[in-house]
Amino acid sequence: CSICDDDREQLKDKLYSIGGNGDSDSEMMLELFLQLGLEGFQCLHSGFTFIFIDYKKKKVLAVRDHIGIKSLYYCKYDDSIYISSSFKDLSSLDFLKFHLNIDKLANFLNFSDFSKTDTFVKEINKVPPLHVLNLNKTKVSINSYSEYTLKAKFFNASDQIQGLRQLLKEIMVIDKCEYHNKIGFLFSGGLDSSTTISFFRHFKNSNQRIFALSAQFKNLNKDIVHLIDESNFQREITDLDDIESIEFDGQSETTLSNLDFYLDIIGQPFFFPNLYLSNRAFYLAIDHGIKTVVNGNDGDTVISHGYEFLRELFYTFQWVKLYREIRVTSKVRRQNKWFIFKRIILSQLTLKGFLRPSAQQEHLKVLSTSNHSKALEIQGILASYYGIDERYPFYNRTLIEYCLNVSPRLKNKNGFSRFILKEAVAGIVPDKIRNRTTKSNLGHALCINFVEKDHALIEYHLDNPNSILVKLV
């Protein structure tokens, strides 16, 4: 088995409540499974994998966590099954015969790769998040073992806001031990990364040192630098006395610039344009003796901007109320009302929306896409390469279920998206960050660096395309 450090106490508490015990992680996970079955794993809030082998009955069971923080690949070959947390390890087995998955490649190139199970090799597949692999002698089956809990009734607004605040406090604090004396934070200056570092700072143990790892984009063309430079917001936190800032130039390279390095450790094509920023941050973290790095990834999706609430108003013909919401949003964001309507409503219209006009179900659908696990797999491989323990507090299962059951009205209110988060972090996250309505666009730096740093590489591959790609195109 493999579990995250912050789940170990949860596991011990659960075992204690059912009269179980165990010394090692694997012994505790085994006891949990033997007493409670697959339902027992719902007490784990972060990433885990669990592989159980019954040699006498020739059965294998392999379980993956709720969102895909831990990876689980498998290859069925003749009467054997090969399981690994690493795609590269499986694909490197020279006694197996592998074939390129052309359909996967075509979908990847067309930005339509939504599968949670396939890889670029036909014979290798993934166990999806919230699923279990069962091998009974020679037959493999993949089944869901758990679902997120959805509730129809909402508490009053004040209780929901305070509940989120308390939950963030519990999740963001990392227990003190020698391994966690130095805590690094991938810090952009946005609301998500500011929430993680601010809550940890507010409730941390006294001897823990906080490091903010931040990319800088100060030397771009003056006409666009304001669209990407976050230093004005970053200083709200990095100027604090107990924050140690580690800054690096985000304009010196792109992921393309060092593509062979990434492909060598990942082992297959990937879509992660900003991976070079994580790589630079991890490199500097290790250089400063930081082994634990907190990533505020995808608070956007977990908390939700609340746009599904506006679409629910449209689908349920509450158009007067929808107009009022768009009008106040237009005023807060200083954007045209028609532009907002087109982007949030028209561009997302589907006939199915009229059949199931539930903002809660739409939020769940977005959280259930393969995008999360794919990003986690790639960044997790990079973190492991540097020996870094990476934390994803926004992907905590309890937090996900809480946010799914927050009133949709609190996710987008008074013209502010993620309204409940901004209320819940008041007094902890600086108001300048908390009340901002803008967000940087790293695409501007990418486009410039493609021209200035990677032009020769791009031109070479355009002039000398791979033969398989030529056939696909």
PDB file of C-alpha atoms in Angstrom, residues 174-289:
ATOM      1  CA  ILE A 174       0.697  20.014   8.594  1.00  0.00           C
ATOM      2  CA  ASP A 175       1.754  18.164  11.743  1.00  0.00           C
ATOM      3  CA  LYS A 176       5.137  19.138  13.060  1.00  0.00           C
ATOM      4  CA  CYS A 177       7.958  16.641  12.850  1.00  0.00           C
ATOM      5  CA  GLU A 178      11.590  16.855  11.831  1.00  0.00           C
ATOM      6  CA  TYR A 179      10.658  16.064   8.224  1.00  0.00           C
ATOM      7  CA  HIS A 180       8.262  19.021   8.132  1.00  0.00           C
ATOM      8  CA  ASN A 181      10.400  21.759   9.704  1.00  0.00           C
ATOM      9  CA  LYS A 182      10.504  23.489   6.322  1.00  0.00           C
ATOM     10  CA  ILE A 183       7.282  23.779   4.314  1.00  0.00           C
ATOM     11  CA  GLY A 184       7.333  25.080   0.757  1.00  0.00           C
ATOM     12  CA  PHE A 185       4.321  26.543  -1.033  1.00  0.00           C
ATOM     13  CA  LEU A 186       3.858  26.890  -4.772  1.00  0.00           C
ATOM     14  CA  PHE A 187       2.735  30.507  -4.569  1.00  0.00           C
ATOM     15  CA  SER A 188       1.313  32.469  -7.494  1.00  0.00           C
ATOM     16  CA  GLY A 189      -0.504  35.233  -5.622  1.00  0.00           C
ATOM     17  CA  GLY A 190      -3.933  33.920  -6.614  1.00  0.00           C
ATOM     18  CA  LEU A 191      -6.687  33.085  -4.157  1.00  0.00           C
ATOM     19  CA  ASP A 192      -5.989  29.335  -3.970  1.00  0.00           C
ATOM     20  CA  SER A 193      -2.258  29.498  -3.274  1.00  0.00           C
ATOM     21  CA  SER A 194      -2.801  32.464  -0.935  1.00  0.00           C
ATOM     22  CA  THR A 195      -5.382  30.478   1.029  1.00  0.00           C
ATOM     23  CA  THR A 196      -3.036  27.519   1.546  1.00  0.00           C
ATOM     24  CA  ILE A 197      -0.073  29.594   2.714  1.00  0.00           C
ATOM     25  CA  SER A 198      -2.152  32.019   4.798  1.00  0.00           C
ATOM     26  CA  PHE A 199      -4.081  29.347   6.694  1.00  0.00           C
ATOM     27  CA  PHE A 200      -0.916  27.373   7.377  1.00  0.00           C
ATOM     28  CA  ARG A 201       0.826  30.528   8.581  1.00  0.00           C
ATOM     29  CA  HIS A 202      -2.091  31.425  10.842  1.00  0.00           C
ATOM     30  CA  PHE A 203      -2.385  28.038  12.554  1.00  0.00           C
ATOM     31  CA  LYS A 204       1.072  26.461  12.159  1.00  0.00           C
ATOM     32  CA  ASN A 205       3.376  25.079  14.810  1.00  0.00           C
ATOM     33  CA  SER A 206       5.793  27.727  16.061  1.00  0.00           C
ATOM     34  CA  ASN A 207       9.048  26.187  14.808  1.00  0.00           C
ATOM     35  CA  GLN A 208       7.998  25.519  11.218  1.00  0.00           C
ATOM     36  CA  ARG A 209       9.529  27.720   8.523  1.00  0.00           C
ATOM     37  CA  ILE A 210       7.454  28.822   5.531  1.00  0.00           C
ATOM     38  CA  PHE A 211       8.903  29.239   2.040  1.00  0.00           C
ATOM     39  CA  ALA A 212       6.978  30.837  -0.837  1.00  0.00           C
ATOM     40  CA  LEU A 213       8.168  29.538  -4.230  1.00  0.00           C
ATOM     41  CA  SER A 214       7.119  32.092  -6.838  1.00  0.00           C
ATOM     42  CA  ALA A 215       7.669  32.591 -10.562  1.00  0.00           C
ATOM     43  CA  GLN A 216       8.281  36.176 -11.665  1.00  0.00           C
ATOM     44  CA  PHE A 217       7.230  37.749 -14.968  1.00  0.00           C
ATOM     45  CA  LYS A 218       8.404  41.344 -14.659  1.00  0.00           C
ATOM     46  CA  ASN A 219      10.291  41.794 -17.935  1.00  0.00           C
ATOM     47  CA  LEU A 220       7.520  41.208 -20.458  1.00  0.00           C
ATOM     48  CA  ASN A 221       6.363  43.810 -22.947  1.00  0.00           C
ATOM     49  CA  LYS A 222       4.807  46.711 -21.039  1.00  0.00           C
ATOM     50  CA  ASP A 223       1.564  46.316 -22.988  1.00  0.00           C
ATOM     51  CA  ILE A 224       0.884  42.840 -21.545  1.00  0.00           C
ATOM     52  CA  VAL A 225       2.977  42.604 -18.368  1.00  0.00           C
ATOM     53  CA  HIS A 226      -0.029  43.610 -16.253  1.00  0.00           C
ATOM     54  CA  LEU A 227      -1.902  40.528 -17.534  1.00  0.00           C
ATOM     55  CA  ILE A 228       0.591  38.106 -16.017  1.00  0.00           C
ATOM     56  CA  ASP A 229       2.793  39.825 -13.411  1.00  0.00           C
ATOM     57  CA  GLU A 230       1.455  38.863  -9.960  1.00  0.00           C
ATOM     58  CA  SER A 231       4.214  40.453  -7.874  1.00  0.00           C
ATOM     59  CA  ASN A 232       1.897  43.179  -6.604  1.00  0.00           C
ATOM     60  CA  PHE A 233      -0.353  40.542  -5.033  1.00  0.00           C
ATOM     61  CA  GLN A 234       2.504  38.238  -4.023  1.00  0.00           C
ATOM     62  CA  ARG A 235       4.069  40.985  -1.904  1.00  0.00           C
ATOM     63  CA  GLU A 236       0.978  41.051   0.301  1.00  0.00           C
ATOM     64  CA  ILE A 237       2.280  37.764   1.716  1.00  0.00           C
ATOM     65  CA  THR A 238       5.980  37.540   0.840  1.00  0.00           C
ATOM     66  CA  ASP A 239       6.690  40.846   2.632  1.00  0.00           C
ATOM     67  CA  LEU A 240       5.504  39.345   5.931  1.00  0.00           C
ATOM     68  CA  ASP A 241       8.304  38.780   8.438  1.00  0.00           C
ATOM     69  CA  ASP A 242       7.797  35.019   8.816  1.00  0.00           C
ATOM     70  CA  ILE A 243       7.638  34.233   5.084  1.00  0.00           C
ATOM     71  CA  GLU A 244      10.870  33.333   3.280  1.00  0.00           C
ATOM     72  CA  SER A 245      10.483  34.152  -0.399  1.00  0.00           C
ATOM     73  CA  ILE A 246      12.217  32.130  -3.122  1.00  0.00           C
ATOM     74  CA  GLU A 247      11.662  33.822  -6.484  1.00  0.00           C
ATOM     75  CA  PHE A 248      12.687  32.597  -9.919  1.00  0.00           C
ATOM     76  CA  ASP A 249      12.416  33.841 -13.484  1.00  0.00           C
ATOM     77  CA  GLY A 250       9.387  32.354 -15.240  1.00  0.00           C
ATOM     78  CA  GLN A 251      10.487  33.656 -18.632  1.00  0.00           C
ATOM     79  CA  SER A 252      13.780  31.826 -19.097  1.00  0.00           C
ATOM     80  CA  GLU A 253      12.309  28.624 -20.608  1.00  0.00           C
ATOM     81  CA  THR A 254       9.169  26.632 -21.349  1.00  0.00           C
ATOM     82  CA  THR A 255       8.297  22.965 -20.982  1.00  0.00           C
ATOM     83  CA  LEU A 256       9.333  22.518 -24.619  1.00  0.00           C
ATOM     84  CA  SER A 257      12.797  23.869 -23.838  1.00  0.00           C
ATOM     85  CA  ASN A 258      13.669  20.757 -21.828  1.00  0.00           C
ATOM     86  CA  LEU A 259      11.143  18.323 -23.299  1.00  0.00           C
ATOM     87  CA  ASP A 260      13.453  15.287 -23.435  1.00  0.00           C
ATOM     88  CA  PHE A 261      13.993  15.566 -19.672  1.00  0.00           C
ATOM     89  CA  TYR A 262      10.253  15.450 -18.962  1.00  0.00           C
ATOM     90  CA  LEU A 263       9.572  12.646 -21.437  1.00  0.00           C
ATOM     91  CA  ASP A 264      12.382  10.605 -19.915  1.00  0.00           C
ATOM     92  CA  ILE A 265      10.853  10.613 -16.422  1.00  0.00           C
ATOM     93  CA  ILE A 266       7.152  10.584 -17.435  1.00  0.00           C
ATOM     94  CA  GLY A 267       7.522   7.990 -20.181  1.00  0.00           C
ATOM     95  CA  GLN A 268       4.664   9.109 -22.454  1.00  0.00           C
ATOM     96  CA  PRO A 269       3.231  12.279 -24.072  1.00  0.00           C
ATOM     97  CA  PHE A 270       1.517  14.723 -21.734  1.00  0.00           C
ATOM     98  CA  PHE A 271      -0.348  18.011 -21.788  1.00  0.00           C
ATOM     99  CA  PHE A 272       0.985  20.292 -19.042  1.00  0.00           C
ATOM    100  CA  PRO A 273       2.202  23.582 -20.613  1.00  0.00           C
ATOM    101  CA  ASN A 274       3.347  25.092 -17.292  1.00  0.00           C
ATOM    102  CA  LEU A 275       5.210  22.048 -15.973  1.00  0.00           C
ATOM    103  CA  TYR A 276       8.492  23.941 -16.301  1.00  0.00           C
ATOM    104  CA  LEU A 277       7.385  26.241 -13.454  1.00  0.00           C
ATOM    105  CA  SER A 278       6.788  23.286 -11.112  1.00  0.00           C
ATOM    106  CA  ASN A 279      10.121  21.799 -12.145  1.00  0.00           C
ATOM    107  CA  ARG A 280      11.996  24.979 -11.313  1.00  0.00           C
ATOM    108  CA  ALA A 281      10.179  25.311  -7.982  1.00  0.00           C
ATOM    109  CA  PHE A 282      10.959  21.694  -6.999  1.00  0.00           C
ATOM    110  CA  TYR A 283      14.609  22.128  -7.941  1.00  0.00           C
ATOM    111  CA  LEU A 284      14.892  25.219  -5.732  1.00  0.00           C
ATOM    112  CA  ALA A 285      12.974  23.543  -2.913  1.00  0.00           C
ATOM    113  CA  ILE A 286      15.481  20.683  -2.719  1.00  0.00           C
ATOM    114  CA  ASP A 287      18.327  23.181  -2.981  1.00  0.00           C
ATOM    115  CA  HIS A 288      16.961  24.860   0.172  1.00  0.00           C
ATOM    116  CA  GLY A 289      16.390  21.585   2.030  1.00  0.00           C
TER     117      GLY A 289
END
